[in-house]
Tab-separated table of C-alpha atoms in Angstrom:
chain	number	residue	atom	x	y	z
H	1	MET	CA	-17.076	109.826	94.477
H	2	LYS	CA	-17.393	107.143	91.834
H	3	LYS	CA	-18.301	103.726	93.225
H	4	THR	CA	-16.383	100.670	92.151
H	5	PHE	CA	-17.877	97.182	92.362
H	6	ASN	CA	-15.492	94.245	92.607
H	7	HIS	CA	-16.209	90.558	93.099
H	8	LEU	CA	-14.994	88.851	96.259
H	9	ASP	CA	-11.840	86.789	95.905
H	10	PHE	CA	-10.768	83.618	97.733
H	11	ASN	CA	-8.763	85.480	100.395
H	12	GLN	CA	-11.781	87.622	101.305
H	13	ARG	CA	-13.967	84.521	101.525
H	14	GLN	CA	-11.424	82.943	103.867
H	15	LEU	CA	-11.610	86.005	106.113
H	16	ILE	CA	-15.419	85.699	106.134
H	17	SER	CA	-15.159	82.039	107.182
H	18	GLU	CA	-12.627	82.851	109.914
H	19	GLY	CA	-14.769	85.750	111.161
H	20	LEU	CA	-17.815	83.471	111.452
H	21	MET	CA	-15.792	80.943	113.455
H	22	LYS	CA	-14.760	83.724	115.854
H	23	ASN	CA	-18.378	84.852	116.229
H	24	LYS	CA	-17.755	88.252	114.663
H	25	THR	CA	-20.627	90.393	113.382
H	26	PHE	CA	-21.177	91.053	109.689
H	27	THR	CA	-20.107	94.666	110.223
H	28	GLN	CA	-16.779	93.630	111.758
H	29	ILE	CA	-16.104	91.168	108.932
H	30	ALA	CA	-17.077	93.764	106.309
H	31	ASN	CA	-14.650	96.307	107.764
H	32	GLU	CA	-11.813	93.769	107.668
H	33	ILE	CA	-12.250	92.874	104.002
H	34	GLY	CA	-13.242	96.347	102.803
H	35	VAL	CA	-16.816	95.759	101.623
H	36	SER	CA	-20.296	96.647	102.847
H	37	ARG	CA	-22.170	94.675	105.486
H	38	THR	CA	-24.868	93.620	103.015
H	39	THR	CA	-22.208	92.193	100.681
H	40	VAL	CA	-21.066	89.861	103.476
H	41	SER	CA	-24.599	88.797	104.388
H	42	ARG	CA	-25.543	88.128	100.739
H	43	GLU	CA	-22.362	86.117	100.199
H	44	ILE	CA	-23.089	83.935	103.236
H	45	LYS	CA	-26.771	83.433	102.407
H	46	ARG	CA	-25.986	82.642	98.759
H	47	ASN	CA	-23.261	80.070	99.441
H	48	ARG	CA	-24.121	78.503	102.816
H	49	ILE	CA	-24.489	74.721	102.812
H	50	LYS	CA	-27.123	72.632	104.601
H	51	THR	CA	-25.753	70.037	106.971
H	52	GLY	CA	-27.169	67.792	109.690
H	53	SER	CA	-30.105	65.388	109.845
H	54	TYR	CA	-33.308	66.257	108.032
H	55	PHE	CA	-35.447	63.125	108.525
H	56	LYS	CA	-35.830	60.365	111.057
H	57	ASP	CA	-38.269	57.494	110.542
H	58	GLY	CA	-39.378	59.297	107.389
H	59	LYS	CA	-40.349	62.454	109.263
H	60	PRO	CA	-38.685	65.893	109.101
H	61	MET	CA	-36.833	66.608	112.340
H	62	GLU	CA	-37.127	70.338	111.637
H	63	CYS	CA	-40.882	70.246	112.305
H	64	ILE	CA	-41.917	71.382	115.805
H	65	HIS	CA	-44.506	68.549	115.891
H	66	PHE	CA	-41.886	65.868	115.273
H	67	ASP	CA	-42.207	64.320	118.762
H	68	THR	CA	-46.022	64.415	118.818
H	69	CYS	CA	-46.776	63.648	115.155
H	70	THR	CA	-49.502	60.999	114.757
H	71	HIS	CA	-49.244	60.508	111.000
H	72	ILE	CA	-48.365	56.939	110.097
H	73	ARG	CA	-46.823	58.058	106.821
H	74	CYS	CA	-45.260	61.507	106.575
H	75	LYS	CA	-46.547	63.677	103.725
H	76	GLY	CA	-43.382	65.742	103.703
H	77	PRO	CA	-42.764	69.375	104.604
H	78	HIS	CA	-44.307	70.651	101.375
H	79	LYS	CA	-47.601	68.704	101.556
H	80	CYS	CA	-48.356	68.377	105.248
H	81	SER	CA	-50.786	71.046	106.486
H	82	GLU	CA	-49.517	70.680	110.074
H	83	TYR	CA	-45.842	71.156	109.233
H	84	VAL	CA	-44.259	74.114	111.027
H	85	ALA	CA	-40.511	74.635	110.762
H	86	HIS	CA	-38.511	75.285	113.898
H	87	THR	CA	-37.061	78.780	114.064
H	88	CYS	CA	-33.631	79.373	115.520
H	89	ALA	CA	-33.026	82.991	116.553
H	90	ARG	CA	-29.250	82.600	116.375
H	91	ARG	CA	-29.362	80.969	112.956
H	92	GLU	CA	-31.682	83.664	111.641
H	93	LYS	CA	-29.282	86.344	112.884
H	94	TYR	CA	-25.944	84.863	111.775
H	95	LEU	CA	-27.354	82.770	108.851
H	96	VAL	CA	-24.923	79.962	109.734
H	97	CYS	CA	-24.227	77.806	112.763
H	98	HIS	CA	-20.521	78.575	113.172
H	99	ALA	CA	-19.381	79.028	116.814
H	100	CYS	CA	-22.736	77.771	118.115
H	101	ARG	CA	-22.245	75.772	121.364
H	102	LYS	CA	-25.326	73.598	120.751
H	103	GLN	CA	-24.185	72.191	117.383
H	104	ALA	CA	-23.419	68.733	118.729
H	105	SER	CA	-26.837	68.228	120.333
H	106	CYS	CA	-28.944	70.255	117.884
H	107	ARG	CA	-31.287	68.089	115.850
H	108	TYR	CA	-32.404	70.840	113.492
H	109	ILE	CA	-31.072	71.812	110.068
H	110	LYS	CA	-27.692	73.477	110.320
H	111	TYR	CA	-25.927	75.782	107.867
H	112	HIS	CA	-22.191	76.186	107.349
H	113	TYR	CA	-20.094	78.405	105.105
H	114	SER	CA	-16.980	77.043	103.325
H	115	ALA	CA	-14.666	79.541	101.621
H	116	ARG	CA	-13.296	76.918	99.214
H	117	LYS	CA	-16.725	75.614	98.138
H	118	ALA	CA	-18.070	79.153	97.833
H	119	ASP	CA	-15.164	80.118	95.567
H	120	VAL	CA	-15.689	77.033	93.383
H	121	ALA	CA	-19.409	77.813	93.096
H	122	TYR	CA	-18.597	81.412	92.183
H	123	ASP	CA	-16.204	80.360	89.408
H	124	LYS	CA	-18.764	77.942	87.979
H	125	LYS	CA	-21.544	80.512	88.042
H	126	LEU	CA	-19.292	83.085	86.371
H	127	SER	CA	-18.329	80.590	83.667
H	128	ASP	CA	-21.934	79.500	83.060
H	129	SER	CA	-23.096	83.091	82.767
H	130	ARG	CA	-20.643	83.700	79.937
H	131	SER	CA	-21.318	80.535	77.975
H	132	GLY	CA	-24.230	78.910	76.248
H	133	ILE	CA	-26.411	79.946	73.346
H	134	ARG	CA	-28.027	83.369	73.497
H	135	ALA	CA	-29.437	83.429	69.970
H	136	THR	CA	-33.092	82.562	69.387
H	137	SER	CA	-34.226	79.656	67.201
H	138	GLN	CA	-35.228	82.160	64.498
H	139	GLU	CA	-31.740	83.713	64.514
H	140	ILE	CA	-30.114	80.264	64.330
H	141	ALA	CA	-32.349	79.388	61.362
H	142	MET	CA	-31.438	82.654	59.626
H	143	MET	CA	-27.706	81.954	60.069
H	144	ASP	CA	-28.224	78.449	58.686
H	145	ASP	CA	-29.867	79.937	55.589
H	146	ILE	CA	-26.905	82.292	55.096
H	147	VAL	CA	-24.205	79.646	55.613
H	148	ASN	CA	-25.995	76.772	53.867
H	149	ASN	CA	-23.774	75.144	51.193
H	150	ARG	CA	-21.335	78.069	51.117
H	151	ILE	CA	-18.809	76.214	53.281
H	152	THR	CA	-19.526	72.605	52.300
H	153	LYS	CA	-20.064	73.212	48.578
H	154	ASN	CA	-18.247	76.426	47.669
H	155	LYS	CA	-15.516	76.029	50.332
H	156	GLN	CA	-15.829	79.655	51.400
H	157	SER	CA	-14.178	80.613	54.664
H	158	PRO	CA	-16.406	81.471	57.668
H	159	TYR	CA	-14.871	84.936	57.792
H	160	HIS	CA	-15.751	85.613	54.121
H	161	ILE	CA	-19.336	84.552	54.768
H	162	TYR	CA	-19.579	86.702	57.897
H	163	ALA	CA	-17.968	89.758	56.277
H	164	SER	CA	-20.293	89.460	53.259
H	165	ASN	CA	-23.417	89.268	55.440
H	166	GLU	CA	-22.415	91.134	58.588
H	167	HIS	CA	-25.522	93.324	58.442
H	168	LEU	CA	-27.699	90.187	58.692
H	169	MET	CA	-25.729	88.345	61.373
H	170	PRO	CA	-27.279	88.558	64.871
H	171	VAL	CA	-23.973	87.654	66.578
H	172	CYS	CA	-20.338	88.728	66.444
H	173	LEU	CA	-17.658	86.898	64.441
H	174	SER	CA	-16.173	84.974	67.380
H	175	THR	CA	-19.651	83.797	68.446
H	176	PHE	CA	-20.368	82.713	64.874
H	177	TYR	CA	-17.181	80.593	64.907
H	178	ARG	CA	-18.189	79.176	68.299
H	179	TYR	CA	-21.649	78.167	67.030
H	180	VAL	CA	-20.012	76.295	64.164
H	181	ASN	CA	-17.530	74.567	66.511
H	182	TYR	CA	-20.260	73.597	68.997
H	183	GLY	CA	-22.443	72.091	66.261
H	184	ILE	CA	-25.279	74.607	66.747
H	185	LEU	CA	-25.578	75.179	62.994
H	186	GLU	CA	-26.080	72.576	60.287
H	187	THR	CA	-22.534	73.332	59.130
H	188	LYS	CA	-20.230	71.555	61.569
H	189	HIS	CA	-16.578	72.056	62.534
H	190	ILE	CA	-15.497	69.132	60.331
H	191	HIS	CA	-16.883	70.947	57.262
H	192	LEU	CA	-14.462	73.866	57.670
H	193	PRO	CA	-11.703	73.840	55.034
H	194	LYS	CA	-8.925	73.963	57.643
H	195	ALA	CA	-10.471	71.555	60.135
H	196	VAL	CA	-7.829	68.865	59.737
H	197	ARG	CA	-5.571	67.027	62.116
H	198	TYR	CA	-1.986	67.959	61.638
H	199	LYS	CA	0.604	65.213	61.889
H	200	THR	CA	3.335	65.429	64.482
H	201	ARG	CA	6.019	67.743	63.238
H	202	LYS	CA	9.246	66.099	62.239
H	203	LYS	CA	12.412	67.064	64.024
H	204	GLU	CA	14.077	69.949	62.271
H	205	LYS	CA	17.227	69.060	60.386
H	206	ASP	CA	20.456	70.717	61.276
H	207	TYR	CA	21.457	72.562	58.147
H	208	THR	CA	24.523	74.660	57.514
H	209	PRO	CA	24.001	76.830	54.424
H	210	THR	CA	26.761	76.875	51.842
H	211	ASP	CA	27.725	79.669	49.499
H	212	ILE	CA	26.113	79.187	46.114
H	213	ALA	CA	27.375	81.320	43.245
H	214	TYR	CA	23.987	82.286	41.805
H	215	LYS	CA	22.882	83.684	45.202
H	216	ASN	CA	25.803	86.071	45.689
H	217	GLY	CA	24.269	89.405	46.694
H	218	ARG	CA	20.775	87.905	46.519
H	219	THR	CA	20.363	86.100	49.841
H	220	TYR	CA	17.585	86.821	52.293
H	221	ALA	CA	19.943	89.007	54.310
H	222	ASP	CA	20.740	90.994	51.135
H	223	TYR	CA	17.006	91.256	50.492
H	224	LYS	CA	16.385	92.838	53.924
H	225	LYS	CA	19.216	95.337	53.353
H	226	HIS	CA	17.836	96.184	49.889
H	227	LEU	CA	14.370	96.861	51.337
H	228	ALA	CA	15.832	99.218	53.918
H	229	LEU	CA	17.626	101.206	51.225
H	230	ILE	CA	14.938	101.668	48.570
H	231	LEU	CA	11.653	101.364	50.561
H	232	PRO	CA	9.675	99.718	47.712
H	233	ASN	CA	5.912	100.089	47.204
H	234	ASP	CA	5.465	96.333	47.270
H	235	VAL	CA	7.230	92.964	47.114
H	236	VAL	CA	6.090	90.016	45.022
H	237	GLN	CA	6.605	86.495	46.364
H	238	MET	CA	7.072	83.850	43.666
H	239	ASP	CA	6.683	80.073	43.708
H	240	THR	CA	5.262	77.161	41.728
H	241	VAL	CA	2.341	74.796	42.307
H	242	LEU	CA	2.753	71.260	40.972
H	243	GLY	CA	0.239	68.740	39.699
H	244	LYS	CA	1.033	65.048	39.380
H	245	ILE	CA	4.606	64.135	40.267
H	246	ASN	CA	5.504	62.687	36.851
H	247	GLU	CA	3.916	65.518	34.839
H	248	PRO	CA	5.965	68.550	33.724
H	249	GLN	CA	3.111	71.080	33.983
H	250	ALA	CA	3.077	73.603	36.836
H	251	ILE	CA	1.541	76.931	37.844
H	252	LEU	CA	3.803	79.924	38.385
H	253	THR	CA	2.307	81.864	41.297
H	254	LEU	CA	2.994	85.537	42.047
H	255	LEU	CA	1.646	87.117	45.217
H	256	PHE	CA	1.719	90.811	46.140
H	257	GLU	CA	2.632	91.061	49.829
H	258	LYS	CA	0.618	94.161	50.740
H	259	SER	CA	-2.695	93.075	49.234
H	260	ASP	CA	-2.224	89.264	49.131
H	261	LEU	CA	-3.394	89.327	45.512
H	262	LEU	CA	-2.519	86.113	43.653
H	263	ILE	CA	-1.669	85.766	39.972
H	264	GLY	CA	-1.320	82.291	38.463
H	265	LEU	CA	0.402	81.597	35.135
H	266	LYS	CA	0.346	78.179	33.474
H	267	LEU	CA	3.781	76.612	32.765
H	268	GLU	CA	3.929	73.821	30.233
H	269	ASN	CA	7.199	72.730	31.767
H	270	ARG	CA	8.623	73.426	35.198
H	271	ASN	CA	12.068	74.677	34.242
H	272	LEU	CA	14.009	77.928	34.144
H	273	LEU	CA	13.460	78.531	30.417
H	274	TYR	CA	9.651	78.420	30.689
H	275	VAL	CA	9.714	80.662	33.779
H	276	ARG	CA	11.752	83.226	31.842
H	277	GLN	CA	9.494	83.057	28.795
H	278	THR	CA	6.389	83.508	30.944
H	279	LEU	CA	7.793	86.504	32.832
H	280	LYS	CA	9.083	88.027	29.588
H	281	ARG	CA	5.654	87.764	27.967
H	282	LEU	CA	4.137	89.394	31.046
H	283	CYS	CA	6.692	92.217	30.823
H	284	GLN	CA	5.976	92.792	27.121
H	285	TYR	CA	2.235	92.805	27.771
H	286	LEU	CA	2.402	95.277	30.666
H	287	GLY	CA	5.217	97.431	29.333
H	288	PHE	CA	8.475	98.263	31.100
H	289	GLU	CA	6.987	101.034	33.227
H	290	GLN	CA	4.108	99.013	34.649
H	291	TYR	CA	6.237	95.880	35.076
H	292	ALA	CA	8.856	97.858	37.011
H	293	LYS	CA	6.102	99.315	39.183
H	294	LEU	CA	4.544	95.940	39.992
H	295	PHE	CA	7.434	93.468	39.958
H	296	ASN	CA	10.380	95.576	41.049
H	297	ILE	CA	11.385	93.047	43.754
H	298	LEU	CA	10.752	89.309	43.577
H	299	LEU	CA	11.312	86.916	46.484
H	300	THR	CA	11.412	83.192	45.772
H	301	ASP	CA	12.830	79.904	47.005
H	302	ASN	CA	15.718	77.773	45.785
H	303	GLY	CA	13.747	75.624	43.334
H	304	LYS	CA	15.567	74.468	40.230
H	305	GLU	CA	13.275	76.574	38.038
H	306	PHE	CA	14.576	79.769	39.692
H	307	GLN	CA	18.290	79.064	40.018
H	308	ASN	CA	19.561	81.625	37.512
H	309	PRO	CA	18.746	85.222	38.482
H	310	SER	CA	19.960	86.622	35.157
H	311	PHE	CA	17.080	84.720	33.493
H	312	ILE	CA	14.490	86.130	35.919
H	313	ASP	CA	15.645	89.744	36.187
H	314	MET	CA	14.160	92.018	33.522
H	315	TYR	CA	15.852	94.947	31.728
H	316	ASP	CA	14.394	97.808	29.700
H	317	ASN	CA	15.509	98.920	26.231
H	318	LEU	CA	18.324	101.009	27.751
H	319	GLY	CA	19.726	98.050	29.660
H	320	GLU	CA	18.494	99.301	33.039
H	321	ARG	CA	17.373	96.554	35.394
H	322	ILE	CA	13.703	96.983	36.254
H	323	SER	CA	13.226	93.920	38.494
H	324	THR	CA	15.486	92.064	40.920
H	325	VAL	CA	15.073	88.570	42.345
H	326	PHE	CA	16.167	87.489	45.827
H	327	TYR	CA	16.224	84.027	47.400
H	328	CYS	CA	15.011	82.726	50.748
H	329	ASP	CA	17.331	80.701	52.929
H	330	PRO	CA	17.132	76.904	52.492
H	331	TYR	CA	14.502	75.217	54.682
H	332	ALA	CA	13.035	78.617	55.560
H	333	SER	CA	9.685	78.721	53.753
H	334	TRP	CA	8.413	81.005	56.535
H	335	GLN	CA	10.405	83.811	54.876
H	336	LYS	CA	7.740	83.838	52.154
H	337	ALA	CA	4.906	82.630	54.336
H	338	LYS	CA	2.154	84.592	52.571
H	339	ILE	CA	2.411	82.703	49.310
H	340	GLU	CA	2.742	79.390	51.161
H	341	ASN	CA	-0.524	80.132	52.981
H	342	CYS	CA	-2.192	81.191	49.739
H	343	HIS	CA	-1.241	77.842	48.199
H	344	ARG	CA	-3.582	76.251	50.742
H	345	LEU	CA	-6.447	78.056	49.032
H	346	VAL	CA	-5.183	76.849	45.654
H	347	ARG	CA	-5.173	73.284	46.976
H	348	ARG	CA	-8.853	73.546	47.825
H	349	VAL	CA	-9.561	73.912	44.116
H	350	ILE	CA	-6.698	71.766	42.779
H	351	PRO	CA	-5.896	69.131	45.421
H	352	LYS	CA	-2.373	67.812	45.668
H	353	GLY	CA	-1.682	65.080	43.121
H	354	PHE	CA	-4.307	66.260	40.613
H	355	SER	CA	-3.228	66.594	36.995
H	356	LEU	CA	-2.833	70.102	35.575
H	357	LYS	CA	-3.170	68.942	31.949
H	358	PRO	CA	-6.929	69.645	31.652
H	359	PHE	CA	-6.508	73.250	32.806
H	360	CYS	CA	-5.697	76.176	30.537
H	361	GLN	CA	-4.755	79.724	31.503
H	362	ASP	CA	-8.442	80.731	31.650
H	363	HIS	CA	-9.075	78.064	34.287
H	364	ILE	CA	-6.105	79.247	36.355
H	365	SER	CA	-7.214	82.890	36.083
H	366	LEU	CA	-10.771	81.990	37.140
H	367	MET	CA	-9.445	80.163	40.189
H	368	CYS	CA	-7.239	83.134	41.147
H	369	ASN	CA	-10.157	85.570	40.790
H	370	HIS	CA	-12.235	83.462	43.190
H	371	ILE	CA	-9.328	83.327	45.670
H	372	ASN	CA	-8.773	87.078	45.332
H	373	SER	CA	-12.470	87.750	46.042
H	374	LEU	CA	-12.355	85.990	49.409
H	375	LYS	CA	-12.759	88.392	52.351
H	376	ARG	CA	-9.676	88.553	54.610
H	377	GLU	CA	-9.847	89.427	58.304
H	378	TYR	CA	-6.265	90.764	58.340
H	379	LEU	CA	-7.215	93.150	55.508
H	380	ASN	CA	-10.011	94.608	57.680
H	381	GLY	CA	-12.721	92.785	55.785
H	382	LEU	CA	-11.467	93.622	52.288
H	383	SER	CA	-10.769	91.007	49.648
H	384	ALA	CA	-7.310	90.807	48.071
H	385	TYR	CA	-8.790	92.248	44.855
H	386	GLU	CA	-10.257	95.244	46.698
H	387	ALA	CA	-6.982	95.871	48.540
H	388	PHE	CA	-5.027	95.675	45.264
H	389	VAL	CA	-7.371	98.108	43.505
H	390	LYS	CA	-7.110	100.461	46.455
H	391	GLN	CA	-3.321	100.415	46.084
H	392	TYR	CA	-2.837	100.382	42.303
H	393	GLY	CA	-6.200	101.311	40.793
H	394	SER	CA	-8.725	99.395	38.720
H	395	ASP	CA	-6.943	100.085	35.403
H	396	ILE	CA	-3.964	97.924	36.343
H	397	ALA	CA	-6.310	95.250	37.700
H	398	ASP	CA	-8.143	95.206	34.358
H	399	LEU	CA	-4.804	95.041	32.546
H	400	LEU	CA	-3.903	91.918	34.528
H	401	GLY	CA	-7.276	90.326	33.731
H	402	LEU	CA	-8.507	90.578	37.305
H	403	TYR	CA	-12.158	91.007	38.215
H	404	PRO	CA	-14.210	90.517	41.399
H	405	ILE	CA	-16.510	87.565	41.972
H	406	PRO	CA	-19.867	88.298	43.705
H	407	GLU	CA	-19.615	87.525	47.403
H	408	ASN	CA	-22.207	84.743	47.402
H	409	GLU	CA	-20.691	83.063	44.336
H	410	VAL	CA	-17.108	82.696	45.595
H	411	CYS	CA	-16.227	79.005	45.268
H	412	LEU	CA	-13.042	77.235	46.367
H	413	ASN	CA	-14.071	73.747	45.401
H	414	PRO	CA	-12.757	71.437	42.622
H	415	ILE	CA	-16.174	71.740	40.936
H	416	LEU	CA	-15.167	75.315	40.013
H	417	LEU	CA	-12.923	74.105	37.186
H	418	LYS	CA	-15.175	71.330	35.911
């Protein structure tokens, strides 16, 4: 028969306390709570509490020579050669003084067992045993060498660093995060890219959507129905990233949902005409077949630069539509949450309010390649580039100008584009 070992709970400890008050033996108590006799005795001995008087006139009352002691100044029970502790046969047998009739007059050390205090001590010991630092100073130093400057300077995520050096890490991922949060490493919690304080969320506005002509048959509900009918290989989320408020430049961002791969295209002006020209050039460069394979379904928001689907949809030489755009509901950015989250990585390199004038397409492509080389936990440790290549092959990645960045050189800092 396989033995099972369970910890005592509060109810069992209460039964132990009640049994001691009723002068029951350890065997009787053990039978009531369903454990062995030794389990009861160990529990009592481990959690009993000393009570009563220990000293009088500076002398230990537990000593059998207390009444006849001639020492002017007591040396204490640990230093006095004449100290002999009183032995109580009942206390030695029951370990505690519950139900003892001589408690009121007894001058010796007494022990009592409290179920509540024993349960609190148990919880604390259990918590302490599962916390603290188990790594050695050498292992901490090695982790510092691995992490050094990669978060503070290159703005790499802790997961990317861990996934790139997992074979060297002496701890698991969650422990690595905990060491950073507790300040064990030189890199502190405040250095993490997402370690910010979020402002209190504003109350959501009550919004009743209205029918807009350009969205007929292209709403988010239509998009879900379309997906169910054709079961596409992938969906591309589309949006724009702005620079300074008064500048016309923007970045057209395209993100593949399955791999989280990001493509950024420089727009000299944030309007519908430039979006169309950019997508058309991309279609001509890739060819109708590849464009239809990659950008068959586009999902975007209701920005003014997207508000004419006939300008965004692409057609081949025979007039067949090879890509279709759909629109999220107003005030529902969560419907294209992946690209919104990816924009946070973009903002590490190009902070909000920075001008886009100094950047050309090569700068934007370099930034995207660094973002795409970041290891992702939800992709099972793969980067977006690796996941994209696994899905479409390296030839298409090369055609799009994509290439991997070495793990230790990934940088998501504004210095990347300087």
